[in-house]
PDB file of C-alpha atoms in Angstrom:
ATOM      1  CA  MET A   1     170.861-243.371-150.386  1.00 34.00           C
ATOM      2  CA  ASP A   2     172.695-240.077-150.849  1.00 40.00           C
ATOM      3  CA  THR A   3     171.506-237.531-148.300  1.00 45.00           C
ATOM      4  CA  LYS A   4     170.611-235.133-151.093  1.00 68.00           C
ATOM      5  CA  ASP A   5     168.293-237.534-152.950  1.00 92.00           C
ATOM      6  CA  LEU A   6     164.743-236.260-152.552  1.00 97.00           C
ATOM      7  CA  LEU A   7     162.263-238.516-150.798  1.00 98.00           C
ATOM      8  CA  VAL A   8     158.613-237.467-151.109  1.00 98.00           C
ATOM      9  CA  LEU A   9     156.532-238.091-147.997  1.00 98.00           C
ATOM     10  CA  ASP A  10     152.757-238.364-147.732  1.00 98.00           C
ATOM     11  CA  GLY A  11     150.333-235.648-146.622  1.00 98.00           C
ATOM     12  CA  GLY A  12     147.871-235.182-143.789  1.00 98.00           C
ATOM     13  CA  MET A  13     145.650-238.066-142.713  1.00 98.00           C
ATOM     14  CA  GLY A  14     142.819-236.504-140.687  1.00 95.00           C
ATOM     15  CA  ARG A  15     141.478-233.984-143.190  1.00 93.00           C
ATOM     16  CA  GLU A  16     141.752-236.467-146.021  1.00 97.00           C
ATOM     17  CA  LEU A  17     139.717-238.990-144.034  1.00 97.00           C
ATOM     18  CA  ALA A  18     137.064-236.330-143.449  1.00 95.00           C
ATOM     19  CA  ARG A  19     137.066-235.406-147.126  1.00 95.00           C
ATOM     20  CA  ARG A  20     136.356-239.032-148.003  1.00 97.00           C
ATOM     21  CA  GLY A  21     133.399-239.204-145.622  1.00 97.00           C
ATOM     22  CA  ALA A  22     135.006-241.146-142.798  1.00 97.00           C
ATOM     23  CA  PRO A  23     133.794-240.395-139.263  1.00 95.00           C
ATOM     24  CA  PHE A  24     135.902-237.490-138.058  1.00 92.00           C
ATOM     25  CA  ARG A  25     135.581-235.227-135.042  1.00 91.00           C
ATOM     26  CA  GLN A  26     137.487-233.938-132.078  1.00 90.00           C
ATOM     27  CA  PRO A  27     138.862-235.115-129.766  1.00 94.00           C
ATOM     28  CA  GLU A  28     139.391-238.494-131.481  1.00 96.00           C
ATOM     29  CA  TRP A  29     140.662-236.901-134.725  1.00 94.00           C
ATOM     30  CA  SER A  30     142.099-239.491-137.116  1.00 97.00           C
ATOM     31  CA  ALA A  31     141.752-242.307-134.568  1.00 98.00           C
ATOM     32  CA  LEU A  32     137.982-242.388-135.067  1.00 98.00           C
ATOM     33  CA  ALA A  33     138.274-243.737-138.609  1.00 98.00           C
ATOM     34  CA  LEU A  34     140.733-246.363-137.415  1.00 98.00           C
ATOM     35  CA  MET A  35     138.056-247.574-135.001  1.00 98.00           C
ATOM     36  CA  GLU A  36     135.019-247.271-137.253  1.00 98.00           C
ATOM     37  CA  ALA A  37     136.177-247.151-140.904  1.00 98.00           C
ATOM     38  CA  PRO A  38     139.664-248.679-141.255  1.00 98.00           C
ATOM     39  CA  GLU A  39     139.097-249.299-144.958  1.00 98.00           C
ATOM     40  CA  THR A  40     139.092-245.516-145.474  1.00 98.00           C
ATOM     41  CA  VAL A  41     142.464-245.292-143.740  1.00 98.00           C
ATOM     42  CA  ARG A  42     143.757-247.821-146.266  1.00 98.00           C
ATOM     43  CA  GLU A  43     142.274-245.738-149.115  1.00 98.00           C
ATOM     44  CA  VAL A  44     144.125-242.629-147.918  1.00 98.00           C
ATOM     45  CA  HIS A  45     147.424-244.518-147.763  1.00 98.00           C
ATOM     46  CA  GLN A  46     146.760-245.832-151.286  1.00 98.00           C
ATOM     47  CA  ALA A  47     145.967-242.333-152.561  1.00 98.00           C
ATOM     48  CA  TYR A  48     149.239-240.943-151.258  1.00 98.00           C
ATOM     49  CA  ALA A  49     151.283-243.818-152.643  1.00 98.00           C
ATOM     50  CA  ALA A  50     149.556-243.423-156.015  1.00 98.00           C
ATOM     51  CA  SER A  51     150.349-239.699-155.922  1.00 98.00           C
ATOM     52  CA  GLY A  52     154.060-240.417-155.636  1.00 98.00           C
ATOM     53  CA  ALA A  53     154.736-240.575-151.893  1.00 98.00           C
ATOM     54  CA  ARG A  54     157.590-242.935-151.130  1.00 98.00           C
ATOM     55  CA  VAL A  55     156.994-242.804-147.373  1.00 98.00           C
ATOM     56  CA  ILE A  56     153.541-243.315-145.859  1.00 99.00           C
ATOM     57  CA  THR A  57     152.961-242.703-142.164  1.00 99.00           C
ATOM     58  CA  THR A  58     150.961-244.945-139.862  1.00 99.00           C
ATOM     59  CA  ASN A  59     147.656-243.529-138.639  1.00 98.00           C
ATOM     60  CA  SER A  60     148.759-243.754-135.010  1.00 98.00           C
ATOM     61  CA  TYR A  61     149.069-240.031-134.294  1.00 98.00           C
ATOM     62  CA  ALA A  62     145.877-239.729-132.240  1.00 98.00           C
ATOM     63  CA  LEU A  63     146.276-243.007-130.337  1.00 98.00           C
ATOM     64  CA  VAL A  64     147.054-241.305-127.030  1.00 98.00           C
ATOM     65  CA  PRO A  65     144.855-240.576-123.986  1.00 98.00           C
ATOM     66  CA  PHE A  66     144.799-236.892-124.962  1.00 96.00           C
ATOM     67  CA  HIS A  67     142.653-237.862-127.963  1.00 97.00           C
ATOM     68  CA  ILE A  68     140.943-241.175-127.200  1.00 98.00           C
ATOM     69  CA  GLY A  69     140.792-240.999-123.401  1.00 98.00           C
ATOM     70  CA  ALA A  70     142.740-242.917-120.766  1.00 98.00           C
ATOM     71  CA  GLU A  71     140.252-245.775-120.487  1.00 98.00           C
ATOM     72  CA  ARG A  72     140.120-246.497-124.207  1.00 98.00           C
ATOM     73  CA  PHE A  73     143.876-246.132-124.521  1.00 98.00           C
ATOM     74  CA  ALA A  74     144.418-248.733-121.803  1.00 98.00           C
ATOM     75  CA  ALA A  75     141.894-251.123-123.318  1.00 98.00           C
ATOM     76  CA  GLU A  76     142.477-250.680-127.042  1.00 98.00           C
ATOM     77  CA  GLY A  77     145.507-248.478-127.684  1.00 98.00           C
ATOM     78  CA  GLU A  78     147.940-251.249-128.521  1.00 98.00           C
ATOM     79  CA  ARG A  79     145.460-253.134-130.709  1.00 98.00           C
ATOM     80  CA  LEU A  80     144.599-249.976-132.652  1.00 98.00           C
ATOM     81  CA  ALA A  81     148.275-249.125-133.140  1.00 99.00           C
ATOM     82  CA  ALA A  82     148.874-252.619-134.504  1.00 99.00           C
ATOM     83  CA  LEU A  83     145.994-252.108-136.932  1.00 99.00           C
ATOM     84  CA  ALA A  84     147.444-248.758-138.004  1.00 99.00           C
ATOM     85  CA  GLY A  85     150.772-250.411-138.688  1.00 99.00           C
ATOM     86  CA  GLN A  86     149.204-253.314-140.546  1.00 98.00           C
ATOM     87  CA  LEU A  87     147.133-251.078-142.853  1.00 99.00           C
ATOM     88  CA  ALA A  88     150.151-249.000-143.857  1.00 99.00           C
ATOM     89  CA  ARG A  89     152.349-252.073-144.296  1.00 98.00           C
ATOM     90  CA  GLU A  90     149.831-253.779-146.574  1.00 98.00           C
ATOM     91  CA  VAL A  91     149.591-250.726-148.835  1.00 98.00           C
ATOM     92  CA  ALA A  92     153.373-250.278-148.935  1.00 98.00           C
ATOM     93  CA  ASP A  93     153.878-253.923-149.884  1.00 98.00           C
ATOM     94  CA  GLU A  94     151.195-253.712-152.585  1.00 98.00           C
ATOM     95  CA  GLN A  95     152.773-250.605-154.101  1.00 95.00           C
ATOM     96  CA  GLY A  96     156.423-251.578-153.841  1.00 94.00           C
ATOM     97  CA  ALA A  97     159.250-249.049-153.279  1.00 96.00           C
ATOM     98  CA  VAL A  98     157.206-247.431-150.483  1.00 98.00           C
ATOM     99  CA  GLN A  99     158.412-247.270-146.889  1.00 98.00           C
ATOM    100  CA  VAL A 100     156.316-247.101-143.732  1.00 99.00           C
ATOM    101  CA  ALA A 101     157.080-244.498-141.066  1.00 99.00           C
ATOM    102  CA  GLY A 102     155.827-245.395-137.605  1.00 99.00           C
ATOM    103  CA  SER A 103     154.241-242.241-136.207  1.00 99.00           C
ATOM    104  CA  LEU A 104     155.146-241.571-132.583  1.00 99.00           C
ATOM    105  CA  PRO A 105     152.969-238.603-131.597  1.00 98.00           C
ATOM    106  CA  PRO A 106     153.194-235.990-128.859  1.00 98.00           C
ATOM    107  CA  LEU A 107     152.073-238.127-125.925  1.00 98.00           C
ATOM    108  CA  PHE A 108     150.449-235.303-123.970  1.00 98.00           C
ATOM    109  CA  GLY A 109     148.892-233.141-126.703  1.00 95.00           C
ATOM    110  CA  SER A 110     150.014-231.352-129.833  1.00 95.00           C
ATOM    111  CA  TYR A 111     151.659-227.954-129.262  1.00 95.00           C
ATOM    112  CA  ARG A 112     151.531-228.509-125.482  1.00 96.00           C
ATOM    113  CA  ALA A 113     155.107-228.596-124.276  1.00 98.00           C
ATOM    114  CA  ASP A 114     153.758-227.455-120.908  1.00 97.00           C
ATOM    115  CA  LEU A 115     151.913-230.780-120.439  1.00 97.00           C
ATOM    116  CA  PHE A 116     154.983-232.979-121.003  1.00 98.00           C
ATOM    117  CA  ASP A 117     155.415-235.510-118.184  1.00 98.00           C
ATOM    118  CA  ALA A 118     158.726-237.377-118.397  1.00 98.00           C
ATOM    119  CA  GLY A 119     157.571-239.885-115.808  1.00 98.00           C
ATOM    120  CA  ARG A 120     154.753-241.155-118.020  1.00 98.00           C
ATOM    121  CA  VAL A 121     156.553-241.403-121.375  1.00 98.00           C
ATOM    122  CA  SER A 122     157.317-245.117-121.110  1.00 98.00           C
ATOM    123  CA  GLU A 123     153.773-245.975-119.981  1.00 98.00           C
ATOM    124  CA  LEU A 124     152.229-244.299-123.040  1.00 98.00           C
ATOM    125  CA  ALA A 125     154.857-244.866-125.725  1.00 98.00           C
ATOM    126  CA  THR A 126     155.816-248.496-125.074  1.00 98.00           C
ATOM    127  CA  PRO A 127     152.486-250.011-126.224  1.00 98.00           C
ATOM    128  CA  LEU A 128     152.615-247.940-129.427  1.00 98.00           C
ATOM    129  CA  ILE A 129     156.199-248.913-130.168  1.00 98.00           C
ATOM    130  CA  ARG A 130     155.535-252.583-129.446  1.00 98.00           C
ATOM    131  CA  ALA A 131     152.488-252.633-131.736  1.00 99.00           C
ATOM    132  CA  LEU A 132     154.055-250.724-134.621  1.00 99.00           C
ATOM    133  CA  SER A 133     157.442-252.402-134.539  1.00 98.00           C
ATOM    134  CA  PRO A 134     156.681-255.395-136.843  1.00 98.00           C
ATOM    135  CA  HIS A 135     155.226-253.156-139.549  1.00 98.00           C
ATOM    136  CA  VAL A 136     157.473-250.091-139.924  1.00 99.00           C
ATOM    137  CA  ASP A 137     160.659-249.323-141.824  1.00 98.00           C
ATOM    138  CA  LEU A 138     161.554-246.240-139.795  1.00 99.00           C
ATOM    139  CA  TRP A 139     160.433-244.362-136.692  1.00 99.00           C
ATOM    140  CA  LEU A 140     159.038-240.823-136.894  1.00 99.00           C
ATOM    141  CA  ALA A 141     158.554-238.787-133.730  1.00 99.00           C
ATOM    142  CA  GLU A 142     156.445-236.002-135.190  1.00 98.00           C
ATOM    143  CA  THR A 143     155.018-232.636-134.160  1.00 98.00           C
ATOM    144  CA  MET A 144     157.411-232.527-131.220  1.00 98.00           C
ATOM    145  CA  SER A 145     157.127-229.249-129.290  1.00 98.00           C
ATOM    146  CA  LEU A 146     160.169-229.618-127.051  1.00 98.00           C
ATOM    147  CA  ILE A 147     163.595-231.234-127.093  1.00 98.00           C
ATOM    148  CA  ALA A 148     163.046-233.623-124.179  1.00 98.00           C
ATOM    149  CA  GLU A 149     160.210-235.673-125.705  1.00 98.00           C
ATOM    150  CA  PRO A 150     161.974-237.166-128.753  1.00 98.00           C
ATOM    151  CA  LEU A 151     165.030-237.905-126.625  1.00 98.00           C
ATOM    152  CA  ALA A 152     162.795-239.809-124.198  1.00 98.00           C
ATOM    153  CA  LEU A 153     161.147-241.681-127.076  1.00 98.00           C
ATOM    154  CA  LYS A 154     164.493-242.645-128.592  1.00 98.00           C
ATOM    155  CA  ALA A 155     165.505-244.309-125.336  1.00 98.00           C
ATOM    156  CA  LEU A 156     162.496-246.642-125.631  1.00 98.00           C
ATOM    157  CA  LEU A 157     163.004-247.761-129.224  1.00 98.00           C
ATOM    158  CA  PRO A 158     164.156-251.315-129.931  1.00 98.00           C
ATOM    159  CA  GLU A 159     167.688-251.764-131.224  1.00 97.00           C
ATOM    160  CA  ASP A 160     166.327-252.738-134.613  1.00 97.00           C
ATOM    161  CA  GLY A 161     168.610-250.682-136.834  1.00 97.00           C
ATOM    162  CA  LYS A 162     165.665-248.722-138.218  1.00 98.00           C
ATOM    163  CA  PRO A 163     166.226-244.995-138.866  1.00 98.00           C
ATOM    164  CA  PHE A 164     164.872-242.535-136.301  1.00 98.00           C
ATOM    165  CA  TRP A 165     163.479-239.262-137.640  1.00 99.00           C
ATOM    166  CA  VAL A 166     162.365-236.385-135.435  1.00 99.00           C
ATOM    167  CA  SER A 167     160.059-233.637-136.656  1.00 99.00           C
ATOM    168  CA  PHE A 168     159.552-230.474-134.606  1.00 98.00           C
ATOM    169  CA  THR A 169     156.644-228.046-134.802  1.00 98.00           C
ATOM    170  CA  LEU A 170     157.611-224.374-134.800  1.00 97.00           C
ATOM    171  CA  GLU A 171     156.086-221.219-133.421  1.00 95.00           C
ATOM    172  CA  ASP A 172     153.975-219.601-136.155  1.00 91.00           C
ATOM    173  CA  GLU A 173     155.756-216.275-135.866  1.00 76.00           C
ATOM    174  CA  ALA A 174     156.696-213.758-138.513  1.00 60.00           C
ATOM    175  CA  PRO A 175     159.520-214.984-140.751  1.00 64.00           C
ATOM    176  CA  GLY A 176     162.760-213.262-139.861  1.00 69.00           C
ATOM    177  CA  SER A 177     162.627-213.831-136.135  1.00 80.00           C
ATOM    178  CA  GLU A 178     164.826-216.602-134.772  1.00 91.00           C
ATOM    179  CA  PRO A 179     162.969-219.907-135.292  1.00 95.00           C
ATOM    180  CA  THR A 180     161.878-221.602-132.090  1.00 97.00           C
ATOM    181  CA  LEU A 181     159.977-224.710-131.097  1.00 97.00           C
ATOM    182  CA  ARG A 182     156.563-224.211-129.516  1.00 97.00           C
ATOM    183  CA  SER A 183     158.307-224.678-126.159  1.00 97.00           C
ATOM    184  CA  GLY A 184     160.317-221.520-126.859  1.00 96.00           C
ATOM    185  CA  GLU A 185     163.538-223.537-127.232  1.00 97.00           C
ATOM    186  CA  ARG A 186     165.823-222.486-130.070  1.00 97.00           C
ATOM    187  CA  VAL A 187     165.936-224.596-133.227  1.00 98.00           C
ATOM    188  CA  ALA A 188     169.736-224.457-133.081  1.00 98.00           C
ATOM    189  CA  ASP A 189     169.690-226.068-129.631  1.00 98.00           C
ATOM    190  CA  ALA A 190     167.194-228.720-130.750  1.00 98.00           C
ATOM    191  CA  VAL A 191     169.319-229.676-133.758  1.00 98.00           C
ATOM    192  CA  THR A 192     172.479-229.827-131.633  1.00 98.00           C
ATOM    193  CA  ALA A 193     170.795-232.090-129.065  1.00 98.00           C
ATOM    194  CA  LEU A 194     169.191-234.441-131.578  1.00 98.00           C
ATOM    195  CA  ALA A 195     172.268-234.735-133.771  1.00 98.00           C
ATOM    196  CA  SER A 196     174.293-235.620-130.668  1.00 97.00           C
ATOM    197  CA  ALA A 197     171.703-238.275-129.807  1.00 98.00           C
ATOM    198  CA  GLY A 198     172.219-239.950-133.182  1.00 97.00           C
ATOM    199  CA  VAL A 199     169.007-239.221-135.074  1.00 98.00           C
ATOM    200  CA  ASP A 200     168.984-239.881-138.800  1.00 98.00           C
ATOM    201  CA  ALA A 201     166.814-236.943-139.867  1.00 98.00           C
ATOM    202  CA  ILE A 202     165.465-233.687-138.451  1.00 98.00           C
ATOM    203  CA  LEU A 203     162.288-232.242-139.934  1.00 99.00           C
ATOM    204  CA  PHE A 204     159.819-229.433-139.254  1.00 98.00           C
ATOM    205  CA  ASN A 205     156.062-229.994-139.520  1.00 98.00           C
ATOM    206  CA  CYS A 206     152.578-228.869-138.479  1.00 96.00           C
ATOM    207  CA  CYS A 207     153.354-225.177-138.673  1.00 96.00           C
ATOM    208  CA  GLN A 208     152.999-222.539-141.365  1.00 95.00           C
ATOM    209  CA  PRO A 209     155.145-222.960-144.470  1.00 96.00           C
ATOM    210  CA  GLU A 210     156.410-219.409-143.981  1.00 95.00           C
ATOM    211  CA  VAL A 211     158.453-220.296-140.873  1.00 96.00           C
ATOM    212  CA  ILE A 212     160.088-223.491-142.120  1.00 97.00           C
ATOM    213  CA  GLU A 213     162.736-222.122-144.483  1.00 97.00           C
ATOM    214  CA  GLY A 214     164.422-220.163-141.704  1.00 96.00           C
ATOM    215  CA  ALA A 215     164.466-223.224-139.463  1.00 98.00           C
ATOM    216  CA  LEU A 216     166.006-225.343-142.217  1.00 98.00           C
ATOM    217  CA  LYS A 217     168.767-222.779-142.734  1.00 98.00           C
ATOM    218  CA  VAL A 218     169.561-222.733-139.028  1.00 98.00           C
ATOM    219  CA  ALA A 219     169.531-226.532-138.891  1.00 98.00           C
ATOM    220  CA  GLY A 220     171.779-226.789-141.927  1.00 98.00           C
ATOM    221  CA  ALA A 221     174.284-224.348-140.443  1.00 98.00           C
ATOM    222  CA  VAL A 222     174.421-226.272-137.157  1.00 98.00           C
ATOM    223  CA  LEU A 223     174.924-229.605-138.932  1.00 98.00           C
ATOM    224  CA  GLN A 224     177.559-228.134-141.226  1.00 98.00           C
ATOM    225  CA  ALA A 225     179.473-226.752-138.245  1.00 97.00           C
ATOM    226  CA  GLN A 226     179.411-230.219-136.709  1.00 95.00           C
ATOM    227  CA  GLU A 227     180.330-231.832-140.057  1.00 96.00           C
ATOM    228  CA  ARG A 228     177.233-234.026-139.776  1.00 96.00           C
ATOM    229  CA  THR A 229     176.529-234.792-143.415  1.00 96.00           C
ATOM    230  CA  ASP A 230     174.737-237.996-142.358  1.00 97.00           C
ATOM    231  CA  VAL A 231     171.691-236.217-140.874  1.00 98.00           C
ATOM    232  CA  ARG A 232     168.976-235.409-143.398  1.00 98.00           C
ATOM    233  CA  LEU A 233     166.640-232.423-143.219  1.00 98.00           C
ATOM    234  CA  GLY A 234     162.974-232.316-144.117  1.00 98.00           C
ATOM    235  CA  ALA A 235     159.706-230.413-143.943  1.00 98.00           C
ATOM    236  CA  TYR A 236     155.950-230.903-144.107  1.00 98.00           C
ATOM    237  CA  ALA A 237     153.816-227.874-143.308  1.00 97.00           C
ATOM    238  CA  ASN A 238     150.143-227.632-142.447  1.00 95.00           C
ATOM    239  CA  ALA A 239     147.504-225.491-144.149  1.00 92.00           C
ATOM    240  CA  PHE A 240     146.239-223.787-140.992  1.00 82.00           C
ATOM    241  CA  PRO A 241     146.324-220.059-140.278  1.00 81.00           C
ATOM    242  CA  PRO A 242     148.892-219.065-137.613  1.00 76.00           C
ATOM    243  CA  GLN A 243     148.199-220.894-134.363  1.00 71.00           C
ATOM    244  CA  PRO A 244     148.216-218.857-131.136  1.00 63.00           C
ATOM    245  CA  LYS A 245     150.546-219.791-128.299  1.00 60.00           C
ATOM    246  CA  GLU A 246     147.675-221.218-126.260  1.00 61.00           C
ATOM    247  CA  ALA A 247     146.473-223.418-129.141  1.00 61.00           C
ATOM    248  CA  THR A 248     145.652-227.050-128.399  1.00 58.00           C
ATOM    249  CA  ALA A 249     145.194-229.511-131.234  1.00 55.00           C
ATOM    250  CA  ASN A 250     141.840-230.905-130.115  1.00 52.00           C
ATOM    251  CA  ASP A 251     140.054-227.639-129.334  1.00 54.00           C
ATOM    252  CA  GLY A 252     138.066-227.814-132.569  1.00 58.00           C
ATOM    253  CA  LEU A 253     138.567-228.002-136.314  1.00 61.00           C
ATOM    254  CA  ASP A 254     140.802-225.261-137.685  1.00 69.00           C
ATOM    255  CA  GLU A 255     139.936-223.614-140.960  1.00 80.00           C
ATOM    256  CA  ILE A 256     142.110-224.329-143.989  1.00 84.00           C
ATOM    257  CA  ARG A 257     143.903-221.503-145.779  1.00 91.00           C
ATOM    258  CA  GLY A 258     142.786-220.688-149.298  1.00 88.00           C
ATOM    259  CA  ASP A 259     146.251-219.740-150.540  1.00 93.00           C
ATOM    260  CA  LEU A 260     147.899-223.163-150.286  1.00 94.00           C
ATOM    261  CA  GLY A 261     146.741-225.055-153.354  1.00 95.00           C
ATOM    262  CA  PRO A 262     149.086-227.646-154.881  1.00 97.00           C
ATOM    263  CA  LEU A 263     151.117-225.156-156.896  1.00 97.00           C
ATOM    264  CA  ASP A 264     151.302-222.676-154.015  1.00 97.00           C
ATOM    265  CA  TYR A 265     152.572-225.416-151.743  1.00 97.00           C
ATOM    266  CA  LEU A 266     155.036-226.556-154.394  1.00 98.00           C
ATOM    267  CA  GLY A 267     156.494-223.068-154.365  1.00 98.00           C
ATOM    268  CA  TRP A 268     157.236-223.344-150.666  1.00 98.00           C
ATOM    269  CA  ALA A 269     158.611-226.860-151.110  1.00 98.00           C
ATOM    270  CA  GLU A 270     161.032-225.612-153.748  1.00 98.00           C
ATOM    271  CA  ARG A 271     162.340-223.080-151.243  1.00 98.00           C
ATOM    272  CA  TRP A 272     162.783-225.829-148.633  1.00 98.00           C
ATOM    273  CA  ARG A 273     164.644-227.919-151.185  1.00 98.00           C
ATOM    274  CA  GLY A 274     166.924-224.949-151.791  1.00 97.00           C
ATOM    275  CA  ALA A 275     167.494-224.677-148.033  1.00 98.00           C
ATOM    276  CA  GLY A 276     168.685-228.263-147.837  1.00 98.00           C
ATOM    277  CA  ALA A 277     165.556-230.352-147.289  1.00 98.00           C
ATOM    278  CA  SER A 278     165.597-233.783-148.909  1.00 98.00           C
ATOM    279  CA  LEU A 279     162.489-235.181-147.141  1.00 98.00           C
ATOM    280  CA  ILE A 280     159.384-233.235-148.181  1.00 98.00           C
ATOM    281  CA  GLY A 281     155.676-233.927-147.711  1.00 98.00           C
ATOM    282  CA  GLY A 282     152.607-232.350-146.145  1.00 98.00           C
ATOM    283  CA  CYS A 283     150.763-232.182-142.834  1.00 97.00           C
ATOM    284  CA  CYS A 284     147.177-231.199-141.910  1.00 95.00           C
ATOM    285  CA  GLY A 285     145.174-230.004-144.906  1.00 95.00           C
ATOM    286  CA  ILE A 286     147.812-231.003-147.478  1.00 97.00           C
ATOM    287  CA  GLY A 287     146.310-233.766-149.631  1.00 98.00           C
ATOM    288  CA  PRO A 288     147.199-236.214-152.416  1.00 98.00           C
ATOM    289  CA  GLU A 289     146.956-233.522-155.090  1.00 98.00           C
ATOM    290  CA  HIS A 290     149.672-231.539-153.290  1.00 98.00           C
ATOM    291  CA  ILE A 291     151.857-234.626-153.015  1.00 98.00           C
ATOM    292  CA  GLN A 292     151.386-235.360-156.700  1.00 98.00           C
ATOM    293  CA  ALA A 293     152.650-231.849-157.521  1.00 98.00           C
ATOM    294  CA  LEU A 294     155.698-232.399-155.322  1.00 98.00           C
ATOM    295  CA  ALA A 295     156.460-235.810-156.790  1.00 98.00           C
ATOM    296  CA  SER A 296     156.111-234.707-160.407  1.00 97.00           C
ATOM    297  CA  ARG A 297     157.987-231.411-160.129  1.00 94.00           C
ATOM    298  CA  LEU A 298     160.643-231.898-157.456  1.00 90.00           C
ATOM    299  CA  ARG A 299     161.956-235.363-158.258  1.00 73.00           C
TER     300      ARG A 299
END
């Protein structure tokens, strides 16, 4: 596929599960429905595929001790990840022309670069990778807050030839300032490191749409300077208000902005497309109706 061909991704899982009446609370987040209402997880995947998403992401994001607790992770984590992979795979095969991205989440908590523990990455990631591996078409390390975590995850992946995408979450600062990861590391440094490591795509997600365009421009400039036309860029924002530096993803349920309806979000997506993004979808609070607008207007 040409790197400039647009690929529409799916939207957020957790809020859509809640909207459909699935059990949903913190700290389990989207993992609760996987445990208690897996059929609703399938319905959400189907809704995104029907809306035009050509990549659906496994509901494995919250399958870490940070969300489900150490005891449950040890007892059930791998089985639940296998179920997440199976549900997405079944929907993709039913729909045709839909790929499955295996979600590899922040192992120690969203937005919490300070909690990263390199010594425990293999212990937590290996069961997820092993369980998802038979079901996925590509690997997606998403909502990464620091450079070290996706590099550590890449070292654990099987040599299966499947693409490896990395998506970073950005500081929700005023547009115009230099874009940084939530760790404070520069986007330019993150792109340099990940491109050198051989990733297939670099995306930005789970931050405000306002900060993504600047990050895409920086990323594009770095890749152009390195003559790396093989690395794709992408974006999928959330619908949260700006998150403070001390934010933690399972503190409670964030409110959803009222100014990010489908057409509003499409406007941001068009700007990302202009900045070089060819992988575009949505994160928390962005639903099938948003994805339908993207698929019908951007493709």
